[in-house]
mmCIF file of C-alpha atoms in Angstrom:
data_model
loop_
_atom_site.group_PDB
_atom_site.id
_atom_site.type_symbol
_atom_site.label_atom_id
_atom_site.label_comp_id
_atom_site.label_asym_id
_atom_site.label_seq_id
_atom_site.Cartn_x
_atom_site.Cartn_y
_atom_site.Cartn_z
ATOM 1 C CA ARG A 1 -2.204 -79.910 119.103
ATOM 2 C CA LYS A 2 -4.399 -77.858 121.458
ATOM 3 C CA GLU A 3 -2.678 -75.267 123.616
ATOM 4 C CA VAL A 4 -4.349 -76.629 126.764
ATOM 5 C CA GLU A 5 -5.005 -80.353 126.939
ATOM 6 C CA GLN A 6 -6.904 -82.284 129.564
ATOM 7 C CA ASP A 7 -7.689 -85.898 130.337
ATOM 8 C CA PRO A 8 -10.377 -86.931 127.852
ATOM 9 C CA GLY A 9 -12.790 -88.385 130.416
ATOM 10 C CA PRO A 10 -15.532 -88.977 131.301
ATOM 11 C CA PHE A 11 -14.687 -90.087 134.806
ATOM 12 C CA ASN A 12 -17.360 -92.182 136.493
ATOM 13 C CA VAL A 13 -16.633 -92.672 140.189
ATOM 14 C CA PRO A 14 -18.530 -93.720 143.323
ATOM 15 C CA GLU A 15 -19.240 -91.282 146.117
ATOM 16 C CA GLY A 16 -16.283 -90.905 148.440
ATOM 17 C CA ALA A 17 -13.704 -91.639 145.769
ATOM 18 C CA THR A 18 -10.633 -89.520 145.149
ATOM 19 C CA VAL A 19 -10.333 -88.186 141.622
ATOM 20 C CA ALA A 20 -7.341 -86.568 139.931
ATOM 21 C CA PHE A 21 -7.514 -84.421 136.820
ATOM 22 C CA ASN A 22 -4.479 -83.616 134.724
ATOM 23 C CA CYS A 23 -3.833 -80.747 132.377
ATOM 24 C CA THR A 24 -0.857 -79.691 130.279
ATOM 25 C CA TYR A 25 -0.242 -76.422 128.478
ATOM 26 C CA SER A 26 2.127 -75.820 125.606
ATOM 27 C CA ASN A 27 2.965 -72.121 125.828
ATOM 28 C CA SER A 28 5.556 -71.305 128.475
ATOM 29 C CA ALA A 29 4.448 -67.660 128.352
ATOM 30 C CA SER A 30 1.179 -68.589 130.058
ATOM 31 C CA GLN A 31 0.731 -66.348 133.056
ATOM 32 C CA SER A 32 -2.064 -67.480 135.348
ATOM 33 C CA PHE A 33 -3.789 -70.782 135.869
ATOM 34 C CA PHE A 34 -7.241 -71.739 137.021
ATOM 35 C CA TRP A 35 -9.689 -74.582 137.374
ATOM 36 C CA TYR A 36 -13.280 -73.790 136.454
ATOM 37 C CA ARG A 37 -16.337 -75.927 136.897
ATOM 38 C CA GLN A 38 -19.143 -75.977 134.345
ATOM 39 C CA ASP A 39 -22.507 -77.572 134.947
ATOM 40 C CA CYS A 40 -24.561 -78.707 131.987
ATOM 41 C CA ARG A 41 -25.908 -75.760 129.951
ATOM 42 C CA LYS A 42 -24.533 -73.237 132.447
ATOM 43 C CA GLU A 43 -21.686 -70.756 132.440
ATOM 44 C CA PRO A 44 -18.280 -71.733 133.902
ATOM 45 C CA LYS A 45 -17.654 -70.815 137.514
ATOM 46 C CA LEU A 46 -14.246 -70.385 139.096
ATOM 47 C CA LEU A 47 -13.316 -73.317 141.295
ATOM 48 C CA MET A 48 -9.836 -72.207 142.292
ATOM 49 C CA SER A 49 -6.688 -70.482 141.147
ATOM 50 C CA VAL A 50 -3.565 -72.605 140.811
ATOM 51 C CA TYR A 51 -0.141 -71.671 142.179
ATOM 52 C CA SER A 52 3.279 -73.292 142.080
ATOM 53 C CA SER A 53 3.188 -73.636 145.843
ATOM 54 C CA GLY A 54 -0.022 -75.605 145.557
ATOM 55 C CA ASN A 55 -3.276 -74.596 147.133
ATOM 56 C CA GLU A 56 -6.027 -76.382 148.932
ATOM 57 C CA ASP A 57 -9.661 -75.474 149.450
ATOM 58 C CA GLY A 58 -11.477 -78.053 151.509
ATOM 59 C CA ARG A 59 -11.622 -81.265 149.498
ATOM 60 C CA PHE A 60 -9.957 -79.683 146.483
ATOM 61 C CA THR A 61 -6.205 -79.398 145.937
ATOM 62 C CA ALA A 62 -4.613 -77.768 142.904
ATOM 63 C CA GLN A 63 -0.991 -77.879 141.866
ATOM 64 C CA LEU A 64 1.088 -76.203 139.184
ATOM 65 C CA ASN A 65 4.426 -77.373 137.849
ATOM 66 C CA ARG A 66 5.793 -74.655 135.596
ATOM 67 C CA ALA A 67 8.852 -76.660 134.570
ATOM 68 C CA SER A 68 6.671 -79.483 133.262
ATOM 69 C CA GLN A 69 3.859 -77.134 132.193
ATOM 70 C CA TYR A 70 1.464 -79.321 134.090
ATOM 71 C CA ILE A 71 -1.557 -78.519 136.249
ATOM 72 C CA SER A 72 -3.516 -80.906 138.433
ATOM 73 C CA LEU A 73 -6.702 -80.949 140.446
ATOM 74 C CA LEU A 74 -7.410 -83.486 143.165
ATOM 75 C CA ILE A 75 -10.880 -83.984 144.585
ATOM 76 C CA ARG A 76 -11.102 -86.017 147.771
ATOM 77 C CA ASP A 77 -14.209 -87.653 149.203
ATOM 78 C CA SER A 78 -16.192 -86.855 146.072
ATOM 79 C CA LYS A 79 -19.855 -85.911 146.424
ATOM 80 C CA LEU A 80 -22.760 -86.320 144.038
ATOM 81 C CA SER A 81 -22.764 -82.530 143.681
ATOM 82 C CA ASP A 82 -19.228 -82.619 142.295
ATOM 83 C CA SER A 83 -20.616 -84.034 139.033
ATOM 84 C CA ALA A 84 -19.766 -81.458 136.374
ATOM 85 C CA THR A 85 -17.227 -80.698 133.683
ATOM 86 C CA TYR A 86 -13.911 -79.373 134.989
ATOM 87 C CA LEU A 87 -12.090 -76.897 132.787
ATOM 88 C CA CYS A 88 -8.390 -76.180 132.963
ATOM 89 C CA VAL A 89 -7.745 -72.552 132.045
ATOM 90 C CA VAL A 90 -4.559 -70.593 131.429
ATOM 91 C CA THR A 91 -4.212 -66.912 130.685
ATOM 92 C CA ARG A 92 -1.983 -65.222 128.169
ATOM 93 C CA GLY A 93 -3.700 -61.889 127.882
ATOM 94 C CA LYS A 94 -6.896 -63.863 127.394
ATOM 95 C CA LEU A 95 -8.383 -67.024 128.811
ATOM 96 C CA ILE A 96 -7.514 -70.243 127.011
ATOM 97 C CA PHE A 97 -9.668 -73.228 127.917
ATOM 98 C CA GLY A 98 -8.943 -76.896 127.850
ATOM 99 C CA GLN A 99 -11.622 -79.109 126.380
ATOM 100 C CA GLY A 100 -12.855 -80.080 129.843
ATOM 101 C CA THR A 101 -13.082 -83.366 131.695
ATOM 102 C CA GLU A 102 -16.501 -84.622 132.643
ATOM 103 C CA LEU A 103 -16.940 -86.086 136.107
ATOM 104 C CA SER A 104 -19.917 -88.165 137.120
ATOM 105 C CA VAL A 105 -20.158 -89.178 140.779
ATOM 106 C CA LYS A 106 -22.560 -92.043 141.406
ATOM 107 C CA PRO A 107 -24.232 -93.103 144.673
ATOM 108 C CA GLY B 1 -18.372 -61.317 143.722
ATOM 109 C CA ALA B 2 -18.750 -59.226 140.620
ATOM 110 C CA VAL B 3 -21.757 -59.970 138.467
ATOM 111 C CA VAL B 4 -22.033 -60.117 134.714
ATOM 112 C CA SER B 5 -25.503 -60.290 133.277
ATOM 113 C CA GLN B 6 -26.171 -61.682 129.813
ATOM 114 C CA HIS B 7 -29.439 -61.400 127.957
ATOM 115 C CA PRO B 8 -31.345 -63.173 126.495
ATOM 116 C CA SER B 9 -30.677 -66.579 127.989
ATOM 117 C CA ARG B 10 -32.354 -68.375 125.132
ATOM 118 C CA VAL B 11 -33.410 -67.316 121.650
ATOM 119 C CA ILE B 12 -34.851 -69.077 118.663
ATOM 120 C CA CYS B 13 -34.723 -67.236 115.367
ATOM 121 C CA LYS B 14 -35.361 -67.872 111.718
ATOM 122 C CA SER B 15 -32.539 -68.394 109.286
ATOM 123 C CA GLY B 16 -31.445 -65.096 107.746
ATOM 124 C CA THR B 17 -32.430 -62.896 110.664
ATOM 125 C CA SER B 18 -30.098 -61.137 113.098
ATOM 126 C CA VAL B 19 -29.880 -61.651 116.838
ATOM 127 C CA LYS B 20 -28.389 -59.281 119.400
ATOM 128 C CA ILE B 21 -26.955 -60.542 122.689
ATOM 129 C CA GLU B 22 -26.149 -58.139 125.523
ATOM 130 C CA CYS B 23 -23.490 -58.502 128.187
ATOM 131 C CA ARG B 24 -23.471 -56.128 131.152
ATOM 132 C CA SER B 25 -21.091 -55.799 134.058
ATOM 133 C CA LEU B 26 -23.386 -54.847 136.920
ATOM 134 C CA ASP B 27 -21.072 -53.625 139.643
ATOM 135 C CA PHE B 28 -17.754 -52.870 138.015
ATOM 136 C CA GLN B 29 -16.394 -51.208 134.908
ATOM 137 C CA ALA B 30 -15.035 -53.551 132.292
ATOM 138 C CA THR B 31 -12.794 -52.017 129.673
ATOM 139 C CA THR B 32 -12.482 -55.439 128.104
ATOM 140 C CA MET B 33 -15.069 -58.149 127.644
ATOM 141 C CA PHE B 34 -14.700 -61.452 125.867
ATOM 142 C CA TRP B 35 -17.139 -63.397 123.722
ATOM 143 C CA TYR B 36 -17.014 -67.190 123.519
ATOM 144 C CA ARG B 37 -18.902 -69.853 121.652
ATOM 145 C CA GLN B 38 -19.388 -73.391 122.891
ATOM 146 C CA PHE B 39 -20.700 -76.262 120.798
ATOM 147 C CA PRO B 40 -22.094 -79.378 122.539
ATOM 148 C CA LYS B 41 -19.457 -81.504 124.264
ATOM 149 C CA GLN B 42 -16.755 -79.001 123.344
ATOM 150 C CA SER B 43 -14.921 -76.341 125.295
ATOM 151 C CA LEU B 44 -15.343 -72.597 125.119
ATOM 152 C CA MET B 45 -13.717 -71.051 122.078
ATOM 153 C CA LEU B 46 -12.814 -67.388 122.209
ATOM 154 C CA MET B 47 -14.438 -65.514 119.347
ATOM 155 C CA ALA B 48 -13.364 -61.955 120.013
ATOM 156 C CA THR B 49 -12.125 -59.457 122.561
ATOM 157 C CA SER B 50 -14.393 -56.472 122.963
ATOM 158 C CA ASN B 51 -12.598 -53.228 123.801
ATOM 159 C CA GLU B 52 -14.491 -50.226 125.115
ATOM 160 C CA GLY B 53 -14.343 -47.352 122.691
ATOM 161 C CA SER B 54 -12.438 -49.185 119.979
ATOM 162 C CA LYS B 55 -12.797 -52.015 117.526
ATOM 163 C CA ALA B 56 -13.050 -55.576 118.706
ATOM 164 C CA THR B 57 -10.200 -57.988 118.154
ATOM 165 C CA TYR B 58 -11.372 -61.149 116.436
ATOM 166 C CA GLU B 59 -9.798 -64.583 116.679
ATOM 167 C CA GLN B 60 -8.631 -66.315 113.554
ATOM 168 C CA GLY B 61 -11.481 -67.828 111.595
ATOM 169 C CA VAL B 62 -14.208 -65.639 113.139
ATOM 170 C CA GLU B 63 -15.954 -63.418 110.590
ATOM 171 C CA LYS B 64 -16.084 -59.865 111.883
ATOM 172 C CA ASP B 65 -18.866 -58.911 109.490
ATOM 173 C CA LYS B 66 -21.014 -61.752 110.706
ATOM 174 C CA PHE B 67 -20.409 -61.341 114.426
ATOM 175 C CA LEU B 68 -20.684 -57.622 115.088
ATOM 176 C CA ILE B 69 -19.400 -56.467 118.448
ATOM 177 C CA ASN B 70 -20.096 -53.110 119.999
ATOM 178 C CA HIS B 71 -18.647 -51.973 123.323
ATOM 179 C CA ALA B 72 -19.988 -48.459 123.632
ATOM 180 C CA SER B 73 -19.743 -48.128 127.401
ATOM 181 C CA LEU B 74 -17.701 -49.511 130.269
ATOM 182 C CA THR B 75 -20.563 -51.739 131.352
ATOM 183 C CA LEU B 76 -22.097 -53.009 128.123
ATOM 184 C CA SER B 77 -20.910 -55.061 125.191
ATOM 185 C CA THR B 78 -23.203 -56.473 122.518
ATOM 186 C CA LEU B 79 -22.722 -59.294 120.051
ATOM 187 C CA THR B 80 -24.955 -59.332 116.982
ATOM 188 C CA VAL B 81 -25.120 -62.500 114.930
ATOM 189 C CA THR B 82 -26.088 -61.267 111.491
ATOM 190 C CA SER B 83 -27.878 -63.324 108.853
ATOM 191 C CA ALA B 84 -27.954 -66.295 111.186
ATOM 192 C CA HIS B 85 -27.767 -69.816 109.793
ATOM 193 C CA PRO B 86 -28.503 -73.134 111.515
ATOM 194 C CA GLU B 87 -24.759 -73.771 111.900
ATOM 195 C CA ASP B 88 -24.592 -70.651 114.104
ATOM 196 C CA SER B 89 -26.736 -72.452 116.663
ATOM 197 C CA SER B 90 -24.580 -72.628 119.761
ATOM 198 C CA PHE B 91 -24.096 -71.460 123.342
ATOM 199 C CA TYR B 92 -22.638 -67.944 123.402
ATOM 200 C CA ILE B 93 -21.045 -66.680 126.624
ATOM 201 C CA CYS B 94 -19.475 -63.378 127.547
ATOM 202 C CA SER B 95 -16.981 -62.665 130.292
ATOM 203 C CA ALA B 96 -15.389 -59.656 131.906
ATOM 204 C CA HIS B 97 -12.409 -59.183 134.169
ATOM 205 C CA GLN B 98 -12.070 -56.630 136.931
ATOM 206 C CA GLY B 99 -8.386 -56.303 136.210
ATOM 207 C CA ALA B 100 -5.621 -57.997 134.271
ATOM 208 C CA GLN B 101 -4.976 -61.615 135.251
ATOM 209 C CA THR B 102 -7.804 -61.695 137.757
ATOM 210 C CA GLU B 103 -10.817 -63.925 137.886
ATOM 211 C CA ALA B 104 -13.121 -63.817 134.885
ATOM 212 C CA PHE B 105 -16.808 -63.363 135.577
ATOM 213 C CA PHE B 106 -19.097 -64.992 133.086
ATOM 214 C CA GLY B 107 -22.543 -64.106 131.915
ATOM 215 C CA GLN B 108 -25.185 -66.794 132.153
ATOM 216 C CA GLY B 109 -24.838 -67.601 128.465
ATOM 217 C CA THR B 110 -27.241 -67.415 125.539
ATOM 218 C CA ARG B 111 -28.460 -70.538 123.820
ATOM 219 C CA LEU B 112 -29.110 -69.623 120.200
ATOM 220 C CA THR B 113 -31.127 -71.906 117.967
ATOM 221 C CA VAL B 114 -31.486 -70.950 114.313
ATOM 222 C CA VAL B 115 -34.301 -72.736 112.500
#
């Protein structure tokens, strides 16, 4: 079993849809949590950090549940430019990546 | 934000030759850099942790004699793929942190094709 697991995807949604990504991690010693975005053939870029109190950045909301070892990302009013692979990342002295969930937003 | 520059972005080499990839932190000192490999449709897999002034720490299953890492200064780490084979063809990415548990800054990646 992978240490960080994400929804398998791909997600194909119309513009304006709300999309939710789920991620679970197996090691309770994990320290920090992030969502990264990776466009095709590019390096990952930080989308947002994830906190137990939840955090919101415009159309994006991230949530962490340490008890359940569960991380989520919600994208509201999705745009064509949101099409990418979303990577759930935890740190335990090093970054540990989930396998990514591909999102394709269609007109 | 901090910038990490990786070079080259793309390289094609013959089987049996060696390829060196450079990773530079441009505006901060990075005592630790990380090297990842990503195969198509898969996530980033950590290969090794590069420590300035000391030996790299390799992940299980990564051959240290094949993937030579040198971190001679606080701003430069290099990964050399020695005696490359077609199965080494992949996307190699480096990253550096400004401090523990903070955001990782990634290089632009190097697409290696071994023919």
